[in-house]
Steps between C-alpha positions, in 0.01 A plus 500: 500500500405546846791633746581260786413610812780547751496244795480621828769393739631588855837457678622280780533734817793270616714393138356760290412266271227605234206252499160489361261680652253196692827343597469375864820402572842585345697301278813568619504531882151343576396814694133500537346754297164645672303767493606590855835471371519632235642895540305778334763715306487820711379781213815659398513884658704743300704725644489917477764617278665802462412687178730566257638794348731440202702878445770573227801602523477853428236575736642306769811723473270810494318388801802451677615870441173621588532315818889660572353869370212510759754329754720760476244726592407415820818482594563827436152667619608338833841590523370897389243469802756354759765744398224808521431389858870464569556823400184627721657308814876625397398882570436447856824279582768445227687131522800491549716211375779336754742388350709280761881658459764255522775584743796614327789630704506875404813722588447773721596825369646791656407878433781711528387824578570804210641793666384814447639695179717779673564855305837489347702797538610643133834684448460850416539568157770744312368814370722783300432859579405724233496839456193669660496194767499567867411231783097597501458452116673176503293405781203587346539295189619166734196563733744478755597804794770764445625380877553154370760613214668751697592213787571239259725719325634665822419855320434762725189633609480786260547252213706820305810235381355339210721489189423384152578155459527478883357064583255558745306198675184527490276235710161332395191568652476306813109340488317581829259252633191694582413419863197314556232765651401462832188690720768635729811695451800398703606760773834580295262568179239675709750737683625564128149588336349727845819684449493867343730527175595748232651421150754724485751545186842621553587845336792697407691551782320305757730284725301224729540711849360804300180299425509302839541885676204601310267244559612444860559139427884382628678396214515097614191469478479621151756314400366176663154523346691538135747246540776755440880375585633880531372830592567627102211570283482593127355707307068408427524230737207362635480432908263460719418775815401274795287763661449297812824463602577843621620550802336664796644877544420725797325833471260658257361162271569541139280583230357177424579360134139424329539162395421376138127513482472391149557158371720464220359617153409252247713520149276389240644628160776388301491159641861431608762434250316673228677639228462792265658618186583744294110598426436552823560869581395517840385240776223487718555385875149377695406377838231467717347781704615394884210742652346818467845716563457781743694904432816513450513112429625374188661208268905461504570339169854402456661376174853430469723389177638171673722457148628881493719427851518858579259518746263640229171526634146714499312560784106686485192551665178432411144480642366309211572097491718576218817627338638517175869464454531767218717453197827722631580192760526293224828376463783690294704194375343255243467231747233370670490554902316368798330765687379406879204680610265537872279701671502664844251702677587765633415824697647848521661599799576892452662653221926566489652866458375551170160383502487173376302168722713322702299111463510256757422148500127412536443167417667164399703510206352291172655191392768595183433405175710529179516563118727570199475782292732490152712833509513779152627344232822627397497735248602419162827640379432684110663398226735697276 
């Protein structure tokens, strides 16, 4: 059986209504149907659409990673290339970040000045005489001057009082600024260095108008350029001969005094406050040569047993730059002492009545050093 063929129809441009295809006019609002009227069906034009992607899950999620990871990237291969050329600009100029303070009201604050820390005077301390002890050896072992005991303690000048178990004060070393050194001297200091002097030590039987008499010097001035209160002197004493103070006298001049042409020797062995002991028999005293000495020129080299206190002392002289202290001025007692030792140079003058060099000074006496030497042990007492 044949299939029926489907009719053919068209629609009513006004009602819509569906009628058969040689319709002229329509059923249902009586609008002519033409061929004029009738209105072609404009070909249907399909728009461009977007294609499609369909993605799961997973490599959505991966994607968007992969996105973030390269992101991340570039943000910080700029931010490496804009620092870089910050860094390039910041050596020329450095910024500098204001911060805008806020006013605050600050107290003002006062600085007191600190006054300068002033020396303070210590008491002299208390010091028990011994036996052997005279003013010099306890002077020597509180680095302070003989002078300075014997007016604390109102002793007199000979300082030949002292008892055992006699309180002495005795005053600590007074610390002397050094003065700050200047190009020139000041006219009291350069009067004081043009003038003349001699180092003179006082000797058995000398009085200060004997030595002032034989130097020509009156005694004031000697006793002004030593600082000395009275005209008494003591035995060893060291004062000062201020050559240029003598006074003008008419008639023949006197002999002129040949000044000091030597400096004052350099001690270089035992360095000061050495000590020796039993094992050492003898000691060796060394200085430095002051000069090629001339005839009849030699070294003074005094040691003295500053412990002993009985004026025990040894006095030679040498050409060499060296003397040794031999074993029989060791001490006799089996303590140790403290020896003081310096060197003079000197040159003879004459000889006396029987034929020995009468040595005058020559040159600037040596600065003193000292050392201790242990004394023979005592013998050991035998047994029954």
């Amino acid at each position: 059986m044949a299939e029926p063929t489907p009719q053919q129809t068209k629609v009513c441009p006004t009602c819509g209504t569906r009628l058969a295809e040689n319709a002229n006019r329509c059923l249902v609002c009586g609008t002519e149907l033409t061929a004029s009227a009738e209105i072609k069906k404009p070909a249907s034009v399909q728009a461009s659409r977007m294609p499609e992607i369909t993605l799961s899950l997973p490599l959505a999620l991966g994607l968007l990673a992969l996105f973030l990871i390269v992101g991340a990237a570039l943000v910080f291969i700029v931010l490496r290339v804009t620092g870089a050329n910050l860094a390039a600009a910041g050596n020329g100029a450095t910024a500098t970040v204001t911060v805008t303070p806020t006013l605050t009201a600050t107290p003002t604050e006062f600085f007191t000045a600190t006054p300068a820390p002033t020396a303070t005077t210590q008491p002299p301390q208390e010091y028990t005489v011994a036996s052997g002890d005279n003013c010099l050896s306890i002077a020597v072992a509180f680095g302070v001057s003989a002078q300075s005991i014997i007016v604390l303690n109102n002793l007199p000048v000979a300082c030949n009082t002292l008892d055992i178990g006699q309180k002495l004060k005795v005053p600590y070393p007074t610390p002397t600024p050094l003065p700050q050194a200047t190009n020139t001297l000041e006219p009291a200091a350069a009067t004081l260095q043009a003038c003349d002097k001699v180092y003179y030590t006082v000797q058995a039987n000398d009085t200060l108008s004997s030595i002032a008499s034989n130097y020509a010097v009156p005694m004031d001035a000697i006793k002004a350029y030593n600082g000395l209160p009275t005209d008494q002197v003591y035995l060893d004493m060291k004062i000062i001969i201020p050559l240029c103070e003598r006074a003008a006298t008419p008639g023949p001049s006197p002999t002129p005094t040949i000044p000091p042409p030597y400096p004052a020797a350099n001690l270089l062995l035992p360095p000061d406050g050495a000590s020796f002991t039993l094992a050492n028999d003898s000691i060796t005293l060394q200085w430095a040569s002051i000069g090629t000495l001339r005839d009849h020129e030699a070294y003074q080299v005094t040691v003295e047993d500053v412990t002993d206190g009985q004026g025990r002392r040894k006095v030679e002289y040498v050409t060499d730059t060296k003397f040794i202290v031999p074993g029989s001025f060791r001490p006799t007692d089996s303590l140790p002492h403290v020896f003081r030792w310096w060197v003079t140079t000197v040159r003879q003058n004459g000889s006396d009545d029987q034929g020995q060099p009468i040595w005058v000074t020559a040159g600037a006496q040596s600065a003193q050093r000292v050392f201790s030497w242990q004394g023979i042990a005592p013998a050991g007492t035998p047994q029954p």
